[in-house]
Amino acid sequence: MTNNNSESPIRVGIVGVSGYTGKEVFALLLKHPKVRVTYVAANNTQGAMGEIYPEFLNRTSLVCQKFDIKEAAAKCDLIFLALPHTESMHVAPALLKAGLKVIDLSADYRLKNIKTYENWYGHKHADAGNLKKAIYGLPELFRAKIKKASFIANPGCYPTAAILGLAPLVSTRDDIQSIVVDAKSGVSGAGRKASVALLSAEINENFKAYKVLSHQHSPEINQYLSQLSGKSVGVHFVAHLLPINRGILDTIYVQLAKPITATQLHTLYKKFYKIEPFVRLLPLGSQPEIKNVVYTNFCDIGLAVSPDKKMVVITSAIDNLVKGAAGQAVQNMNIMCGFNEVEGLI
Amino acid sequence: MTNNNSESPIRVGIVGVSGYTGKEVFALLLKHPKVRVTYVAANNTQGAMGEIYPEFLNRTSLVCQKFDIKEAAAKCDLIFLALPHTESMHVAPALLKAGLKVIDLSADYRLKNIKTYENWYGHKHADAGNLKKAIYGLPELFRAKIKKASFIANPGCYPTAAILGLAPLVSTRDDIQSIVVDAKSGVSGAGRKASVALLSAEINENFKAYKVLSHQHSPEINQYLSQLSGKSVGVHFVAHLLPINRGILDTIYVQLAKPITATQLHTLYKKFYKIEPFVRLLPLGSQPEIKNVVYTNFCDIGLAVSPDKKMVVITSAIDNLVKGAAGQAVQNMNIMCGFNEVEGLI
Amino acid sequence: MTNNNSESPIRVGIVGVSGYTGKEVFALLLKHPKVRVTYVAANNTQGAMGEIYPEFLNRTSLVCQKFDIKEAAAKCDLIFLALPHTESMHVAPALLKAGLKVIDLSADYRLKNIKTYENWYGHKHADAGNLKKAIYGLPELFRAKIKKASFIANPGCYPTAAILGLAPLVSTRDDIQSIVVDAKSGVSGAGRKASVALLSAEINENFKAYKVLSHQHSPEINQYLSQLSGKSVGVHFVAHLLPINRGILDTIYVQLAKPITATQLHTLYKKFYKIEPFVRLLPLGSQPEIKNVVYTNFCDIGLAVSPDKKMVVITSAIDNLVKGAAGQAVQNMNIMCGFNEVEGLI
Amino acid sequence: MTNNNSESPIRVGIVGVSGYTGKEVFALLLKHPKVRVTYVAANNTQGAMGEIYPEFLNRTSLVCQKFDIKEAAAKCDLIFLALPHTESMHVAPALLKAGLKVIDLSADYRLKNIKTYENWYGHKHADAGNLKKAIYGLPELFRAKIKKASFIANPGCYPTAAILGLAPLVSTRDDIQSIVVDAKSGVSGAGRKASVALLSAEINENFKAYKVLSHQHSPEINQYLSQLSGKSVGVHFVAHLLPINRGILDTIYVQLAKPITATQLHTLYKKFYKIEPFVRLLPLGSQPEIKNVVYTNFCDIGLAVSPDKKMVVITSAIDNLVKGAAGQAVQNMNIMCGFNEVEGLI
């Protein structure tokens, strides 16, 4: 495996390049100085990348192919899997066996409890072995493990915004009474597949909640918050669909038993994220806006406290395709490969 | 058939109520004082209207059914056909035969030349007999014929905006050198069917031309402008897709051989549309905006002339679902049934 | 005063017709069969309504004037005040004294505690006398009083959505632990005044929270919920700005001490709103969408309960300019004048 | 002046960093490997860049100041002027005199005829001397001159799209009968100043033409096309406002006296733009889309020809803030400073 001192870039492939996250990984890697994209595959669309996606015209001569494990293994040192949930687990094992590093952007390796996975995703899990080995790729919490990992379960978009918003509080307070995560996402989060409900004329000038208290990202949030907290944490999670292309903003309500001042809260978050290159804590009185984080790998966080000091409101904003998917995946690659963590991302 | 003096409203049905135009006809008729909707049908979706389309909850108890010719004929005096092109021509004949009035919102009966129809729509025409009888439902040009008609070919959305924008000039000038129609439409014009190209994430913050010089509405525009002019007229028509739900704005460029002043042009249009309830000629210096016509049956028209007085720029704005489809269909119904022409539309 | 049996419509005026809510009142009244608009005034813009607002071209010959109390009193039976907060209280007293009915759409007469008003709106209250007499115009709660009223404080947009969403629960449960109202509004709620922060290029593709836990509509919500409950209720209210023109959707989280099943909850709401023409309770499993209520006076409500049955999630959607302002004002007028409550609104 | 072989980056300043184009120049330069931004100034807003514009938080420690010519000259080798029209001409002379390279993004130095400037911009021109020396910064046409220039008049957004769309045809055909440029732009083109007409609620879901046949960019287009053609060229130019943040798409109609086939046309354009890194000629049958060029410095061009081969339709798309302003300015800097032309732009 190449490292950051070598002259030659690592050889990277993307499987599932035709969806929004796959395309975003590809776009980021085209600008990454330590990487050469050597292989792109998709099941539904084949052909020159510049023809399939005119945004890549004159920027690449790569040809998108039907996935072939042997070719992938021969051409790549590391593979990003941007496949739909329940498909990754059928592809990852062979790639890992062939000695490649793998970063999986699907949900297949995020939930450690197989029953939970099967309940929420409605399919048998086919790869219990690698599930145990997969490292959850949230660098702000698991950087040390990611550094040594060869297989990453890249976090979901909603969990990234929610967990980063809650981590400092959940890991330090033992008086949390309840947590509400009111999450709003742009439409690219729903993926790139034909659907009447996602037509422009249905989404534009509209807004709605969906999967109220029953979104499949809830168990992912709960699992990692519980791990952080040392005891079981369960959030009340409601997803909403924003009529914009990119971005998630979470408004998170934490009811505490004991009071905290706004300044204490701000200090807590400042310390927690002190060394983080991609978490920006806003001054008290400022609120994150989606426009400030789109096309970036930043997570912006704002804080407020109720007059009685027992209700904390955390707002957390990311680009769902960048910090919520492709950008975080590249950040994980940078860590795994010993590159500068922000390489290609700032 | 009921007329406007009777107490009892006419009984009206809509076939194809699940598309955007069918739904719009239904919404307009719910508020129409002379009409009772007695029948709604669609092939893909059945059930209570208020359940299928929650916007109609508590506003109607009608149930959408699979189309049945006998039921339609028994329950209705007049039928709106809001079916896809090439389907209407298989449904209209039986309804007409059963003695119903029919207003067809598809393209099946607009082009008088069968070959032209078959070239542009790629299907054999199945009903040459009624094609000859169908009256083109553009009231501003054909009101007298519509009054006596029992079968209406309701104009396309693009042709409505283009023909109303051009009619005064084309019907009076014999020195027209060339006509460019640069048309921009909201996405509801593309219909309500699953499609990756029409996903919100593909349309939002985007804009493009499509079917450049090859849109199937060109021959419809050319046919009726030629009829108006008395000689063959051929426009250069380019369609564009706006990231909005409703509305068409045409910018029309007419090159003349002889000069015309802005005032002369304005006077010409003012006279031509003097009695029209739904055409609003703006003062010189003002330009129509889509927001002023959405959810209305108005066509707003603006005029400008180049310094050399030989290039005329006409801008014409409508709501593609109202004046460009459902509203115009209701206007035609009003005329056919002897109602006040603006009933239910203002 | 005219009543609903008389032939002649009542004469109505609008003061502040140049803002979004004033224009919306005007648009609704143009279609109202029992009303004749006889007077429109605005301080910043004067001239023919059809010239100032081309959407009204050919629909009215009214001329917008500088406000004059004598003229208003002479020409009108009832006045809608669509003025900015802190201006209404200087205009309402003279109109009331002149014997007119007044519906005030500003916040000036909603808060019964003058200190609270002065704290939140930053101005001395100038009309304590009428403040006591003003009836809060939320028909679902105060219909009987509205019927006899001559002066209405029309509810704020956020309070309408929040109070209608919470009323059934707050008026019946004594085990409410905490209430979070996560409210999202379209931009017309911010009014029609030049501002860099409200430019299209700042709002489009953006989303943010604002006035977190400090919005001036909070005390209005708390006051009327407390009145309903019989004891002090304080909600945690966070406002957000949606990149759409119209509509509010509230996601409301109520933590209960004792469990309630989804069916019990649904039954409670069903009974509470049984006779209401403008509240539509959705079936369990369905969620309101802004697109289903825009341009209507409906408030759509959806319900969900957490697995432990102690967290209730209520979603409530309105058009901020209609049920949240102008439509509700017209509904109040209908009630005050003995018209059918839905006249001009359905 | 530093050159591309030296180790130390050049020192660059931006004056007028608070508008949309100034901010875009700043954002591009932050990622440019050969440049160090040493000075930013704006007249209306001062303070840390990361506080004024939270999108730059943690990405820069620069402080925006009131413009001071001495400080600017001392700290910079090259200055970008992103000031409003009629302001640049009062700032550029002193900077040039101090020996700095200057790239002016305003319209002040684009029109070579002072009378024309004064007619269209309504102000006396204050700097006739430098007007003569300014090089029009359209690299595809004037690269050789730009290489040697120390003062650049950076092209307008509309002229960039129109001239690049027309250059191959205008420079080779002598049978052009008329040219129509139907241009559509996103709202950032209108700048960042408080205005009711540019409020989100006025723009969203709207579309309109403006300055029909009277836009101040027309003389700029005409001047450079005439220069290319060798004889006077006058386009009929109509601007339209798209409800999106970024992007221009021009649909250009050229009436020829003699026929040209689509293949001949495509070959002509292919040769003309053979070596251009930022012009992408699409295959026949494909049309540019704004989404493929936003956030890039590309100009995408599509071609079509009418059946009679005498009407050519050229579609041309750019990001108005990048290739139409800041990106092109950086491209010019790269050329002037001997950097790789695409440095920091791909």
mmCIF file of C-alpha atoms in Angstrom, chain C residues 36-132:
data_model
loop_
_atom_site.group_PDB
_atom_site.id
_atom_site.type_symbol
_atom_site.label_atom_id
_atom_site.label_comp_id
_atom_site.label_asym_id
_atom_site.label_seq_id
_atom_site.Cartn_x
_atom_site.Cartn_y
_atom_site.Cartn_z
ATOM 1 C CA ARG C 36 -67.582 44.863 -1.659
ATOM 2 C CA VAL C 37 -64.096 46.289 -1.176
ATOM 3 C CA THR C 38 -64.604 50.036 -1.070
ATOM 4 C CA TYR C 39 -61.342 51.324 0.311
ATOM 5 C CA VAL C 40 -57.677 50.346 0.188
ATOM 6 C CA ALA C 41 -54.816 52.278 1.723
ATOM 7 C CA ALA C 42 -51.069 51.985 2.156
ATOM 8 C CA ASN C 43 -48.473 54.431 3.303
ATOM 9 C CA ASN C 44 -45.634 53.676 0.905
ATOM 10 C CA THR C 45 -47.394 53.003 -2.364
ATOM 11 C CA GLN C 46 -50.338 54.766 -3.946
ATOM 12 C CA GLY C 47 -52.040 54.293 -7.300
ATOM 13 C CA ALA C 48 -54.361 51.981 -9.190
ATOM 14 C CA MET C 49 -54.214 48.490 -7.652
ATOM 15 C CA GLY C 50 -53.849 46.944 -11.122
ATOM 16 C CA GLU C 51 -50.789 49.065 -11.804
ATOM 17 C CA ILE C 52 -49.063 48.630 -8.461
ATOM 18 C CA TYR C 53 -49.781 44.905 -8.468
ATOM 19 C CA PRO C 54 -50.167 43.655 -12.056
ATOM 20 C CA GLU C 55 -51.740 40.456 -10.708
ATOM 21 C CA PHE C 56 -54.877 42.578 -10.117
ATOM 22 C CA LEU C 57 -54.916 44.114 -13.602
ATOM 23 C CA ASN C 58 -58.419 43.969 -15.130
ATOM 24 C CA ARG C 59 -59.760 42.620 -11.862
ATOM 25 C CA THR C 60 -60.349 45.840 -9.956
ATOM 26 C CA SER C 61 -60.481 49.567 -10.541
ATOM 27 C CA LEU C 62 -59.698 50.422 -6.936
ATOM 28 C CA VAL C 63 -57.056 53.008 -6.212
ATOM 29 C CA CYS C 64 -54.738 52.611 -3.248
ATOM 30 C CA GLN C 65 -54.533 55.784 -1.175
ATOM 31 C CA LYS C 66 -52.727 57.247 1.760
ATOM 32 C CA PHE C 67 -54.700 56.287 4.865
ATOM 33 C CA ASP C 68 -57.274 58.836 5.951
ATOM 34 C CA ILE C 69 -59.420 58.018 8.947
ATOM 35 C CA LYS C 70 -62.422 60.056 7.811
ATOM 36 C CA GLU C 71 -62.509 58.551 4.375
ATOM 37 C CA ALA C 72 -62.092 55.062 5.774
ATOM 38 C CA ALA C 73 -64.925 55.583 8.246
ATOM 39 C CA ALA C 74 -67.212 57.047 5.602
ATOM 40 C CA LYS C 75 -66.643 54.316 3.050
ATOM 41 C CA CYS C 76 -66.540 51.169 5.137
ATOM 42 C CA ASP C 77 -68.536 49.019 7.533
ATOM 43 C CA LEU C 78 -65.534 46.905 8.422
ATOM 44 C CA ILE C 79 -61.786 47.415 8.191
ATOM 45 C CA PHE C 80 -58.916 44.946 8.023
ATOM 46 C CA LEU C 81 -55.737 46.403 9.488
ATOM 47 C CA ALA C 82 -52.705 44.785 7.861
ATOM 48 C CA LEU C 83 -50.184 47.180 9.334
ATOM 49 C CA PRO C 84 -46.822 46.420 10.931
ATOM 50 C CA HIS C 85 -46.793 45.737 14.649
ATOM 51 C CA THR C 86 -46.811 48.934 16.751
ATOM 52 C CA GLU C 87 -48.677 50.839 14.027
ATOM 53 C CA SER C 88 -52.106 49.256 14.392
ATOM 54 C CA MET C 89 -52.610 50.517 17.915
ATOM 55 C CA HIS C 90 -52.431 54.067 16.620
ATOM 56 C CA VAL C 91 -55.105 53.485 13.979
ATOM 57 C CA ALA C 92 -57.582 51.070 15.516
ATOM 58 C CA PRO C 93 -58.991 53.366 18.255
ATOM 59 C CA ALA C 94 -60.389 55.983 15.856
ATOM 60 C CA LEU C 95 -61.943 53.345 13.602
ATOM 61 C CA LEU C 96 -63.608 51.632 16.541
ATOM 62 C CA LYS C 97 -64.799 54.956 17.874
ATOM 63 C CA ALA C 98 -66.344 55.680 14.483
ATOM 64 C CA GLY C 99 -68.409 52.526 14.900
ATOM 65 C CA LEU C 100 -66.620 50.289 12.415
ATOM 66 C CA LYS C 101 -65.856 46.650 12.952
ATOM 67 C CA VAL C 102 -62.114 46.119 12.952
ATOM 68 C CA ILE C 103 -60.016 43.020 12.364
ATOM 69 C CA ASP C 104 -56.409 43.704 13.250
ATOM 70 C CA LEU C 105 -53.824 41.379 11.723
ATOM 71 C CA SER C 106 -50.901 42.795 13.688
ATOM 72 C CA ALA C 107 -49.672 41.616 17.077
ATOM 73 C CA ASP C 108 -50.784 44.774 18.870
ATOM 74 C CA TYR C 109 -53.888 43.379 20.573
ATOM 75 C CA ARG C 110 -53.005 39.720 21.057
ATOM 76 C CA LEU C 111 -51.048 39.802 24.304
ATOM 77 C CA LYS C 112 -53.285 40.667 27.221
ATOM 78 C CA ASN C 113 -50.426 41.551 29.539
ATOM 79 C CA ILE C 114 -49.117 44.967 28.534
ATOM 80 C CA LYS C 115 -45.705 44.374 30.104
ATOM 81 C CA THR C 116 -45.283 41.200 28.100
ATOM 82 C CA TYR C 117 -46.192 43.087 24.942
ATOM 83 C CA GLU C 118 -43.745 45.852 25.702
ATOM 84 C CA ASN C 119 -40.941 43.419 26.514
ATOM 85 C CA TRP C 120 -41.306 41.450 23.304
ATOM 86 C CA TYR C 121 -42.179 44.216 20.843
ATOM 87 C CA GLY C 122 -39.997 46.920 22.349
ATOM 88 C CA HIS C 123 -42.626 49.667 22.292
ATOM 89 C CA LYS C 124 -44.998 51.229 24.779
ATOM 90 C CA HIS C 125 -48.568 50.074 24.233
ATOM 91 C CA ALA C 126 -50.718 53.034 23.256
ATOM 92 C CA ASP C 127 -54.216 51.612 23.579
ATOM 93 C CA ALA C 128 -54.782 49.682 26.783
ATOM 94 C CA GLY C 129 -58.514 50.295 26.580
ATOM 95 C CA ASN C 130 -59.183 48.414 23.385
ATOM 96 C CA LEU C 131 -56.616 45.771 24.270
ATOM 97 C CA LYS C 132 -59.024 44.508 26.931
#
